[in-house]
Short mmCIF file of C-alpha atoms and ligand atoms in Angstrom, two decimals:
data_model
loop_
_atom_site.label_atom_id
_atom_site.label_comp_id
_atom_site.label_asym_id
_atom_site.label_seq_id
_atom_site.Cartn_x
_atom_site.Cartn_y
_atom_site.Cartn_z
CA UNK A 1 -10.47 9.74 -9.49
CA UNK A 2 -12.57 12.27 -7.64
CA UNK A 3 -11.59 12.80 -3.99
CA UNK A 4 -14.90 11.52 -2.69
CA UNK A 5 -14.83 8.50 -4.89
CA UNK A 6 -11.42 7.57 -3.57
CA UNK A 7 -12.70 7.99 0.00
CA UNK A 8 -15.77 5.77 -0.63
CA UNK A 9 -13.71 3.10 -2.34
CA UNK A 10 -11.12 3.13 0.51
CA UNK A 11 -13.98 2.67 3.06
CA UNK A 12 -15.47 -0.21 1.04
CA UNK A 13 -12.08 -1.89 0.85
CA UNK A 14 -11.48 -1.46 4.55
CA UNK A 15 -15.00 -2.95 5.22
CA UNK A 16 -14.05 -5.93 3.09
CA UNK A 17 -10.80 -6.44 4.94
CA UNK A 18 -12.45 -6.27 8.36
CA UNK A 19 -15.16 -8.78 7.12
CA UNK A 20 -12.48 -11.07 5.77
CA UNK A 21 -10.87 -11.34 9.21
CA UNK A 22 -14.31 -11.84 10.89
CA UNK A 23 -15.37 -14.65 8.54
CA UNK A 24 -12.01 -16.14 7.62
CA UNK A 25 -12.79 -19.61 9.08
CA UNK A 26 -15.77 -19.96 6.77
CA UNK A 27 -13.57 -19.88 3.63
CA UNK A 28 -11.68 -22.96 2.28
CA UNK A 29 -7.87 -22.59 2.90
CA UNK A 30 -7.14 -24.01 -0.55
CA UNK A 31 -9.21 -23.14 -3.58
CA UNK A 32 -10.72 -25.95 -5.67
CA UNK A 33 -9.06 -24.83 -8.83
CA UNK A 34 -6.88 -26.19 -11.59
CA UNK A 35 -3.90 -24.54 -13.34
CA UNK A 36 -5.09 -22.22 -16.10
CA UNK A 37 -8.70 -22.15 -14.85
CA UNK A 38 -8.59 -18.56 -13.64
CA UNK A 39 -6.74 -17.21 -16.68
CA UNK A 40 -9.35 -18.76 -18.86
CA UNK A 41 -11.99 -16.65 -17.08
CA UNK A 42 -10.17 -13.36 -17.54
CA UNK A 43 -10.04 -11.26 -20.71
CA UNK A 44 -6.89 -12.07 -22.80
CA UNK A 45 -6.16 -8.35 -23.36
CA UNK A 46 -6.18 -5.31 -21.07
CA UNK A 47 -9.10 -2.90 -21.34
CA UNK A 48 -8.87 0.02 -23.75
CA UNK A 49 -11.08 2.25 -21.62
CA UNK A 50 -10.89 2.52 -17.85
CA UNK A 51 -13.50 0.68 -15.86
CA UNK A 52 -15.33 1.70 -12.67
CA UNK A 53 -13.58 0.77 -9.49
CA UNK A 54 -16.73 -0.86 -8.04
CA UNK A 55 -16.74 -3.29 -10.99
CA UNK A 56 -13.04 -4.09 -10.51
CA UNK A 57 -13.54 -4.61 -6.76
CA UNK A 58 -16.65 -6.79 -7.44
CA UNK A 59 -14.56 -8.99 -9.83
CA UNK A 60 -11.84 -9.22 -7.26
CA UNK A 61 -14.40 -10.68 -4.80
CA UNK A 62 -16.13 -12.98 -7.26
CA UNK A 63 -13.22 -14.17 -9.41
CA UNK A 64 -9.81 -13.48 -7.85
CA UNK A 65 -10.47 -14.10 -4.14
CA UNK A 66 -12.02 -17.65 -4.63
CA UNK A 67 -8.91 -18.58 -6.64
CA UNK A 68 -6.50 -17.80 -3.85
CA UNK A 69 -4.77 -19.99 -1.29
CA UNK A 70 -5.48 -18.20 1.92
CA UNK A 71 -2.11 -17.72 3.67
CA UNK A 72 -3.66 -15.65 6.43
CA UNK A 73 -6.13 -18.42 7.36
CA UNK A 74 -5.76 -19.76 10.94
CA UNK A 75 -5.76 -23.30 9.46
CA UNK A 76 -2.98 -22.63 6.90
CA UNK A 77 -0.36 -25.01 8.34
CA UNK A 78 1.72 -25.54 5.18
CA UNK A 79 5.40 -24.63 4.66
CA UNK A 80 5.63 -21.95 7.39
CA UNK A 81 2.45 -20.49 8.70
CA UNK A 82 2.56 -16.77 8.61
CA UNK A 83 0.47 -13.73 9.54
CA UNK A 84 -0.28 -10.37 8.11
CA UNK A 85 -1.77 -8.65 11.16
CA UNK A 86 -4.07 -5.61 11.12
CA UNK A 87 -1.38 -3.05 12.02
CA UNK A 88 0.91 -4.34 9.29
CA UNK A 89 -1.93 -4.16 6.76
CA UNK A 90 -2.58 -0.48 7.69
CA UNK A 91 1.13 0.32 7.49
CA UNK A 92 1.34 -1.19 3.98
CA UNK A 93 -1.71 0.93 2.99
CA UNK A 94 0.16 4.05 4.04
CA UNK A 95 3.42 2.93 2.44
CA UNK A 96 1.64 2.44 -0.87
CA UNK A 97 0.09 5.87 -0.49
CA UNK A 98 3.43 7.59 0.20
CA UNK A 99 5.24 5.50 -2.43
CA UNK A 100 8.66 6.60 -1.09
CA UNK A 101 11.79 4.92 -2.33
CA UNK A 102 14.19 4.21 0.50
CA UNK A 103 17.36 3.95 -1.61
CA UNK A 104 19.18 6.94 -0.17
CA UNK A 105 18.82 8.81 3.12
CA UNK A 106 17.88 11.87 0.97
CA UNK A 107 15.31 9.94 -1.08
CA UNK A 108 13.39 9.19 2.15
CA UNK A 109 14.97 10.30 5.46
CA UNK A 110 12.17 8.85 7.63
CA UNK A 111 12.20 5.50 5.79
CA UNK A 112 15.95 5.20 6.30
CA UNK A 113 15.97 6.27 9.90
CA UNK A 114 12.86 4.18 10.83
CA UNK A 115 14.67 1.18 9.35
CA UNK A 116 17.65 1.91 11.67
CA UNK A 117 15.39 2.39 14.68
CA UNK A 118 13.15 -0.55 14.20
CA UNK A 119 16.10 -2.96 13.50
CA UNK A 120 17.77 -1.62 16.57
CA UNK A 121 14.65 -2.40 18.65
CA UNK A 122 14.49 -5.90 17.12
CA UNK A 123 18.17 -6.39 17.80
CA UNK A 124 17.61 -5.59 21.48
CA UNK A 125 14.63 -7.96 21.71
CA UNK A 126 16.85 -10.71 20.30
CA UNK A 127 19.67 -9.89 22.72
CA UNK A 128 22.12 -9.07 19.96
CA UNK A 129 24.97 -6.58 20.59
CA UNK A 130 24.88 -3.11 19.07
CA UNK A 131 27.67 -4.14 16.77
CA UNK A 132 25.05 -5.62 14.48
CA UNK A 133 24.20 -3.48 11.47
CA UNK A 134 20.70 -4.30 10.14
CA UNK A 135 19.11 -3.95 6.73
CA UNK A 136 15.73 -5.02 5.35
CA UNK A 137 15.62 -7.02 2.10
CA UNK A 138 12.53 -8.32 0.39
CA UNK A 139 13.20 -11.96 1.14
CA UNK A 140 15.73 -14.31 2.81
CA UNK A 141 16.65 -15.59 -0.62
CA UNK A 142 17.99 -12.19 -1.56
CA UNK A 143 19.50 -11.68 1.84
CA UNK A 144 21.52 -14.91 1.75
CA UNK A 145 22.75 -14.01 -1.72
CA UNK A 146 24.01 -10.70 -0.28
CA UNK A 147 25.56 -12.59 2.71
CA UNK A 148 27.43 -15.11 0.49
CA UNK A 149 28.50 -12.16 -1.76
CA UNK A 150 30.03 -10.55 1.41
CA UNK A 151 31.62 -13.86 2.31
CA UNK A 152 33.34 -13.96 -1.01
CA UNK A 153 34.63 -10.39 -0.54
CA UNK A 154 35.80 -11.43 2.99
CA UNK A 155 37.94 -14.37 1.84
CA UNK A 156 38.99 -12.87 -1.50
CA UNK A 157 39.26 -9.06 -0.95
CA UNK A 158 38.96 -7.11 -4.19
CA UNK A 159 37.15 -9.92 -6.09
CA UNK A 160 34.66 -7.25 -7.16
CA UNK A 161 37.55 -5.92 -9.30
CA UNK A 162 39.47 -8.98 -10.36
CA UNK A 163 36.54 -11.38 -10.57
CA UNK A 164 35.96 -14.54 -8.55
CA UNK A 165 38.89 -16.86 -8.07
CA UNK A 166 38.26 -20.57 -8.61
CA UNK A 167 37.91 -23.08 -5.75
CA UNK A 168 35.85 -21.08 -3.28
CA UNK A 169 33.63 -23.44 -1.40
CA UNK A 170 30.24 -22.96 0.27
CA UNK A 171 29.12 -25.39 3.05
CA UNK A 172 25.48 -26.13 3.70
CA UNK A 173 23.78 -29.06 5.36
CA UNK A 174 21.50 -31.55 3.62
CA UNK A 175 18.64 -29.60 5.24
CA UNK A 176 19.68 -26.01 4.56
CA UNK A 177 16.98 -24.16 2.70
CA UNK A 178 17.47 -24.34 -1.08
CA UNK A 179 17.71 -20.56 -1.25
CA UNK A 180 21.37 -20.71 -0.03
CA UNK A 181 22.37 -23.14 -2.78
CA UNK A 182 20.47 -21.04 -5.33
CA UNK A 183 22.26 -17.92 -4.07
CA UNK A 184 25.69 -19.64 -4.50
CA UNK A 185 24.73 -20.79 -8.04
CA UNK A 186 23.58 -17.29 -8.93
CA UNK A 187 26.81 -15.79 -7.65
CA UNK A 188 28.84 -18.14 -9.83
CA UNK A 189 30.32 -20.56 -7.27
CA UNK A 190 29.16 -23.57 -9.27
CA UNK A 191 27.27 -26.46 -7.77
CA UNK A 192 30.39 -28.56 -7.66
CA UNK A 193 31.74 -26.12 -5.11
CA UNK A 194 28.81 -26.51 -2.75
CA UNK A 195 29.15 -29.10 -0.04
CA UNK A 196 26.11 -30.70 1.60
CA UNK A 197 27.22 -31.71 5.07
CA UNK A 198 25.38 -34.70 6.56
CA UNK A 199 23.07 -34.28 9.57
CA UNK A 200 22.61 -36.21 12.84
CA UNK A 201 19.55 -38.12 13.87
CA UNK A 202 17.86 -34.83 14.80
CA UNK A 203 18.56 -33.34 11.32
CA UNK A 204 21.23 -30.92 12.61
CA UNK A 205 24.45 -30.29 10.76
CA UNK A 206 27.25 -32.51 12.01
CA UNK A 207 30.28 -30.37 13.02
CA UNK A 208 32.63 -33.44 12.85
CA UNK A 209 31.62 -34.01 9.24
CA UNK A 210 31.91 -30.27 8.47
CA UNK A 211 35.47 -30.18 9.91
CA UNK A 212 36.49 -33.22 7.90
CA UNK A 213 35.13 -31.90 4.62
CA UNK A 214 36.77 -28.45 5.15
CA UNK A 215 40.13 -30.13 5.93
CA UNK A 216 39.87 -32.18 2.76
CA UNK A 217 39.07 -29.07 0.68
CA UNK A 218 42.04 -27.19 2.16
CA UNK A 219 44.42 -30.02 1.51
CA UNK A 220 43.24 -30.10 -2.11
CA UNK A 221 44.06 -26.35 -2.40
CA UNK A 222 40.53 -25.01 -2.30
CA UNK A 223 39.48 -22.06 -0.17
CA UNK A 224 36.48 -22.52 2.29
CA UNK A 225 34.38 -19.40 1.90
CA UNK A 226 31.11 -19.61 3.69
CA UNK A 227 29.18 -21.87 6.02
CA UNK A 228 25.45 -21.52 6.24
CA UNK A 229 23.95 -22.96 9.41
CA UNK A 230 20.24 -23.08 10.22
CA UNK A 231 18.30 -22.03 13.24
CA UNK A 232 14.95 -23.63 12.39
CA UNK A 233 15.58 -25.62 9.18
CA UNK A 234 12.70 -25.77 6.77
CA UNK A 235 11.84 -29.48 6.79
CA UNK A 236 11.94 -29.97 10.62
CA UNK A 237 13.01 -26.71 12.31
CA UNK A 238 16.26 -28.33 13.41
CA UNK A 239 18.67 -26.01 15.10
CA UNK A 240 22.22 -26.56 14.02
CA UNK A 241 24.99 -26.56 16.72
CA UNK A 242 26.11 -23.04 16.03
CA UNK A 243 28.68 -22.77 18.75
CA UNK A 244 30.69 -25.72 17.49
CA UNK A 245 30.21 -24.62 13.87
CA UNK A 246 31.44 -21.14 14.76
CA UNK A 247 34.66 -22.59 16.27
CA UNK A 248 35.36 -24.37 12.95
CA UNK A 249 34.58 -21.16 10.92
CA UNK A 250 36.98 -19.16 13.20
CA UNK A 251 39.72 -21.75 12.85
CA UNK A 252 39.68 -21.44 9.10
CA UNK A 253 38.62 -17.80 8.87
CA UNK A 254 35.44 -18.67 7.02
CA UNK A 255 32.29 -16.48 6.93
CA UNK A 256 29.45 -17.97 9.06
CA UNK A 257 25.95 -17.09 8.00
CA UNK A 258 22.98 -18.13 10.08
CA UNK A 259 19.65 -18.72 8.46
CA UNK A 260 17.07 -18.02 11.11
CA UNK A 261 14.53 -16.90 8.58
CA UNK A 262 11.71 -18.75 10.34
CA UNK A 263 13.12 -19.75 13.76
CA UNK A 264 14.82 -16.52 14.75
CA UNK A 265 11.64 -14.86 15.97
CA UNK A 266 11.29 -17.38 18.73
CA UNK A 267 14.37 -15.98 20.43
CA UNK A 268 12.31 -12.92 21.42
CA UNK A 269 10.71 -15.20 23.99
CA UNK A 270 13.08 -15.18 26.96
CA UNK A 271 13.05 -18.93 27.59
CA UNK A 272 13.79 -19.59 23.90
CA UNK A 273 16.79 -17.24 23.74
CA UNK A 274 19.03 -20.29 23.79
CA UNK A 275 18.29 -21.01 20.13
CA UNK A 276 20.61 -18.13 19.27
CA UNK A 277 23.54 -19.44 21.22
CA UNK A 278 26.66 -18.60 19.21
CA UNK A 279 24.99 -15.94 17.16
CA UNK A 280 27.51 -13.31 18.30
CA UNK A 281 30.23 -15.28 16.50
CA UNK A 282 28.41 -15.37 13.21
CA UNK A 283 29.23 -12.89 10.45
CA UNK A 284 25.65 -12.56 9.36
CA UNK A 285 22.24 -13.54 10.43
CA UNK A 286 18.83 -13.45 8.77
CA UNK A 287 15.37 -13.41 10.30
CA UNK A 288 12.15 -12.92 8.31
CA UNK A 289 9.52 -10.81 10.08
CA UNK A 290 7.21 -11.87 7.21
CA UNK A 291 7.41 -15.41 8.46
CA UNK A 292 6.79 -15.42 12.26
CA UNK A 293 6.80 -11.80 13.30
CA UNK A 294 3.28 -10.71 12.30
CA UNK A 295 4.43 -8.53 9.38
CA UNK A 296 3.06 -8.86 5.83
CA UNK A 297 5.12 -10.39 2.93
CA UNK A 298 7.69 -9.12 2.16
CA UNK A 299 10.16 -8.24 4.90
CA UNK A 300 13.41 -9.96 5.67
CA UNK A 301 16.11 -8.64 7.99
CA UNK A 302 19.82 -9.24 7.74
CA UNK A 303 22.22 -8.38 10.56
CA UNK A 304 25.96 -8.32 10.15
CA UNK A 305 28.94 -7.35 12.24
CA UNK A 306 30.76 -6.61 9.02
CA UNK A 307 28.75 -3.88 7.23
CA UNK A 308 31.91 -2.60 5.59
CA UNK A 309 32.47 -5.90 3.87
CA UNK A 310 28.83 -6.10 2.80
CA UNK A 311 29.15 -2.58 1.44
CA UNK A 312 32.37 -3.39 -0.40
CA UNK A 313 30.70 -6.39 -1.97
CA UNK A 314 27.52 -4.46 -3.03
CA UNK A 315 28.07 -0.73 -3.48
CA UNK A 316 28.45 1.13 -6.70
CA UNK A 317 27.32 4.69 -6.96
CA UNK A 318 26.74 7.02 -9.85
CA UNK A 319 26.92 10.79 -10.19
CA UNK A 320 23.13 11.10 -10.47
CA UNK A 321 22.80 9.28 -7.12
CA UNK A 322 25.34 11.47 -5.18
CA UNK A 323 23.94 13.61 -2.35
CA UNK A 324 25.39 16.16 0.08
CA UNK A 325 24.63 13.81 3.00
CA UNK A 326 26.49 10.80 1.59
CA UNK A 327 29.34 11.11 4.16
CA UNK A 328 27.17 11.27 7.27
CA UNK A 329 24.07 9.19 6.56
CA UNK A 330 23.31 5.52 5.71
CA UNK A 331 22.32 5.00 2.10
CA UNK A 332 20.77 1.56 2.15
CA UNK A 333 21.22 1.14 -1.61
CA UNK A 334 24.93 0.61 -0.79
CA UNK A 335 24.28 -2.63 0.97
CA UNK A 336 22.54 -4.59 -1.74
CA UNK A 337 21.83 -5.08 -5.44
CA UNK A 338 18.51 -3.18 -5.19
CA UNK A 339 18.41 0.43 -5.80
CA UNK A 340 14.69 0.98 -5.31
CA UNK A 341 13.49 -0.11 -1.86
CA UNK A 342 10.00 -0.15 -0.44
CA UNK A 343 9.19 1.50 2.91
CA UNK A 344 9.07 -1.78 4.80
CA UNK A 345 10.18 -0.37 8.15
CA UNK A 346 6.78 1.28 8.52
CA UNK A 347 5.06 -2.04 9.01
CA UNK A 348 7.69 -3.17 11.50
CA UNK A 349 7.16 0.07 13.46
CA UNK A 350 3.34 -0.34 13.41
CA UNK A 351 3.46 -4.03 14.48
CA UNK A 352 6.15 -3.53 17.16
CA UNK A 353 4.33 -0.56 18.65
CA UNK A 354 0.85 -2.00 18.42
CA UNK A 355 1.60 -5.33 20.12
CA UNK A 356 4.73 -4.33 22.16
CA UNK A 357 7.32 -6.85 23.21
CA UNK A 358 4.93 -8.50 25.66
CA UNK A 359 2.19 -8.90 23.07
CA UNK A 360 4.54 -10.39 20.55
CA UNK A 361 5.96 -12.81 23.17
CA UNK A 362 2.40 -13.87 24.06
CA UNK A 363 1.63 -14.69 20.45
CA UNK A 364 4.91 -16.55 19.86
CA UNK A 365 4.54 -18.49 23.10
CA UNK A 366 1.00 -19.55 22.13
CA UNK A 367 2.31 -21.03 18.77
CA UNK A 368 5.05 -22.82 20.70
CA UNK A 369 2.49 -24.18 23.17
CA UNK A 370 0.11 -25.33 20.41
CA UNK A 371 2.88 -27.25 18.73
CA UNK A 372 3.45 -29.16 22.04
CA UNK A 373 -0.33 -29.81 22.23
CA UNK A 374 -0.16 -31.28 18.69
CA UNK A 375 3.02 -33.28 19.58
CA UNK A 376 1.20 -34.95 22.47
CA UNK A 377 -1.83 -35.73 20.24
CA UNK A 378 0.42 -37.42 17.74
CA UNK A 379 2.35 -39.30 20.39
CA UNK A 380 -0.80 -40.52 22.14
CA UNK A 381 -2.12 -42.29 18.94
CA UNK A 382 -0.10 -45.31 18.01
CA UNK A 383 -1.36 -45.24 14.42
CA UNK A 384 0.89 -42.22 13.93
CA UNK A 385 4.47 -41.49 14.65
CA UNK A 386 6.37 -38.23 15.28
CA UNK A 387 9.09 -37.97 12.64
CA UNK A 388 11.34 -35.30 14.16
CA UNK A 389 11.78 -33.34 17.46
CA UNK A 390 9.50 -30.32 17.91
CA UNK A 391 11.79 -27.52 19.19
CA UNK A 392 9.63 -24.68 17.74
CA UNK A 393 6.18 -24.54 16.27
CA UNK A 394 6.25 -27.27 13.58
CA UNK A 395 5.39 -30.94 14.00
CA UNK A 396 6.47 -33.58 11.41
CA UNK A 397 4.51 -36.82 11.60
CA UNK A 398 3.25 -39.72 9.54
CA UNK A 399 0.93 -42.58 9.63
CA UNK A 400 2.77 -45.82 10.32
CA UNK A 401 2.10 -46.86 6.72
CA UNK A 402 3.50 -46.66 3.26
CA UNK A 403 4.67 -43.44 1.61
CA UNK A 404 1.81 -43.75 -0.89
CA UNK A 405 -0.71 -43.92 1.96
CA UNK A 406 0.75 -40.83 3.62
CA UNK A 407 0.66 -38.97 0.30
CA UNK A 408 -3.03 -39.93 -0.14
CA UNK A 409 -3.68 -38.75 3.42
CA UNK A 410 -2.16 -35.36 2.76
CA UNK A 411 -4.03 -34.94 -0.49
CA UNK A 412 -7.33 -35.82 1.09
CA UNK A 413 -6.86 -33.51 4.01
CA UNK A 414 -6.00 -30.57 1.76
CA UNK A 415 -8.80 -31.34 -0.67
CA UNK A 416 -11.27 -30.89 2.25
CA UNK A 417 -10.46 -27.15 2.20
CA UNK A 418 -10.62 -27.31 6.01
CA UNK A 419 -6.87 -27.18 6.61
CA UNK A 420 -3.73 -26.97 4.47
CA UNK A 421 -0.61 -28.98 5.49
CA UNK A 422 2.58 -29.64 3.46
CA UNK A 423 5.12 -32.46 3.48
CA UNK A 424 8.78 -33.33 3.42
CA UNK A 425 10.84 -36.50 3.09
CA UNK A 426 12.85 -37.65 6.12
CA UNK A 427 15.13 -40.71 5.95
CA UNK A 428 13.16 -41.85 2.90
CA UNK A 429 9.81 -41.45 4.60
CA UNK A 430 7.09 -39.15 3.28
CA UNK A 431 6.15 -37.02 6.26
CA UNK A 432 3.37 -34.51 6.89
CA UNK A 433 4.34 -31.05 8.21
CA UNK A 434 1.96 -28.97 10.32
CA UNK A 435 3.40 -25.46 11.06
CA UNK A 436 1.72 -23.13 13.51
CA UNK A 437 2.34 -19.39 13.37
CA UNK A 438 -0.81 -17.49 12.47
CA UNK A 439 -1.88 -15.00 15.04
CA UNK A 440 -5.46 -16.28 14.98
CA UNK A 441 -4.77 -20.00 15.28
CA UNK A 442 -6.44 -21.33 18.41
CA UNK A 443 -6.25 -24.55 20.33
CA UNK A 444 -9.61 -25.49 18.88
CA UNK A 445 -8.14 -25.16 15.37
CA UNK A 446 -5.43 -27.65 16.35
CA UNK A 447 -7.91 -30.08 17.95
CA UNK A 448 -10.35 -29.91 15.00
CA UNK A 449 -7.49 -30.35 12.53
CA UNK A 450 -6.18 -33.34 14.40
CA UNK A 451 -9.67 -34.86 14.30
CA UNK A 452 -9.78 -34.15 10.52
CA UNK A 453 -6.42 -35.94 10.11
CA UNK A 454 -7.60 -38.96 12.07
CA UNK A 455 -11.01 -39.16 10.33
CA UNK A 456 -9.36 -38.82 6.91
CA UNK A 457 -6.94 -41.63 7.74
CA UNK A 458 -9.79 -43.85 8.97
CA UNK A 459 -11.77 -43.10 5.81
CA UNK A 460 -8.88 -44.00 3.55
CA UNK A 461 -8.44 -47.28 5.43
CA UNK A 462 -12.08 -48.10 5.11
CA UNK A 463 -11.81 -47.64 1.34
CA UNK A 464 -8.93 -50.08 1.27
CA UNK A 465 -10.53 -52.41 3.76
CA UNK A 466 -14.32 -52.46 3.23
CA UNK A 467 -14.55 -55.16 5.88
CA UNK A 468 -14.14 -52.37 8.36
CA UNK A 469 -11.40 -53.91 10.38
CA UNK A 470 -9.81 -51.73 12.96
CA UNK A 471 -7.22 -49.26 11.73
CA UNK A 472 -3.93 -50.86 12.57
CA UNK A 473 -0.39 -50.01 11.59
CA UNK A 474 0.50 -52.73 9.14
CA UNK A 475 -2.82 -52.46 7.26
CA UNK A 476 -2.78 -48.75 6.66
N1 PLP B 501 15.28 -19.97 4.98
C1 PLP B 501 14.41 -20.78 5.52
C2 PLP B 501 14.75 -21.59 6.72
C3 PLP B 501 13.13 -20.87 4.97
O1 PLP B 501 12.19 -21.74 5.50
C4 PLP B 501 12.83 -20.11 3.82
C5 PLP B 501 11.47 -20.19 3.22
O2 PLP B 501 10.61 -20.82 3.66
C6 PLP B 501 13.80 -19.27 3.26
C7 PLP B 501 15.04 -19.23 3.90
C8 PLP B 501 13.53 -18.46 2.09
O3 PLP B 501 12.69 -17.41 2.46
P1 PLP B 501 12.22 -16.24 1.44
O4 PLP B 501 10.85 -16.72 0.95
O5 PLP B 501 12.11 -15.05 2.33
O6 PLP B 501 13.18 -16.16 0.37
#
């Protein structure tokens, strides 16, 4: 590509990105598309000859873009609402340009040291002690696999040599994110060695039940290995009682991992710091900046007070990777299965510097406030019920009606393209989930979406009841 052609194309892409942010509310959040529809519109084989970039960019706009679910849309409320913000986008642009590989200090000194510096800044914002070693992985799914791998090395030192001993047990709650169970399966624990501890009426892990299950495993000759507690569980954002769980972990010398992938960011807000109570007693802790810290997918941070154990569980070098600096620099490849690592710290650095702690707190606080606005709207309409507490920025609610009717409601809202919500099941009830976390979501977005939800519910009822009787609980 000629230099000037690259420059023109880069300007054109930058213009498109800026326009995308300006017009984002005019696009449907969910595409009206069926599986296979896009593939059928694309050539089955790759081109023999190169094509002009303008044509590729044009096709992106006309064919690919309309087939996308818009995760950066202010009315994307499904799963966890996330944001790729302008400074993060620009940093990713630079990272792709540099294409450095942050596997060793030598392979990219600035990427390694910026990772240390930005994770130290974040650690301070969260009020964690400087004993916490931080590392960036792509996702929390990979991070929790590394954490459980370290837990195994903690309770069974040398298992990297002699192999995993039988009867090591991992403790989750019924509401722990599936990535923890998947990690334990991948590591070879076996699903029969995974315990799902029941939750209380607020969907928090019950320490009494955890203590009982651990005692029963010990008396049967098994070895408790790792407990995963959640700070902001996926279904409801429940915050497990970490202090009580930590006491149990300490009593039995079990590794305690905290999954704060979504919820952890809220602790940057001073009045929310309480959600991390007990974190200093955990062995490892995960927070995803790509969820609720304004950084593009992918970027997940793991902190541990036991970097040597993480290293023992994960490191394996080779002659061709040896460098003269090995003894006095961090080589991040030693703390995970990945050798090649993207320059993710650059987007943390851009975002942290651009917004500053105060700017980030203001954005987080606004999401927390909007969730309370939504909670009040739900509670003030007796056709609906709140299905779980709202400690962070997610509300779970349902029509006082059958599960089938709630499923129809969700499908109809999402088919409108005006907002995208997801669901979960709580105590046998199908429940709608509305998560707030996008940096552009405004109070008007919440009010309009609530109107959409009510109107859609009324419309569904009118279809069932053409007589037009008032929308009332039992008839929904
Ligand atoms: N933990 C929690 C609480 C989550 O909600 C999620 C995803 O939504 C994960 C872990 C997995 O995150 P990732 O997509 O980074 O693997």
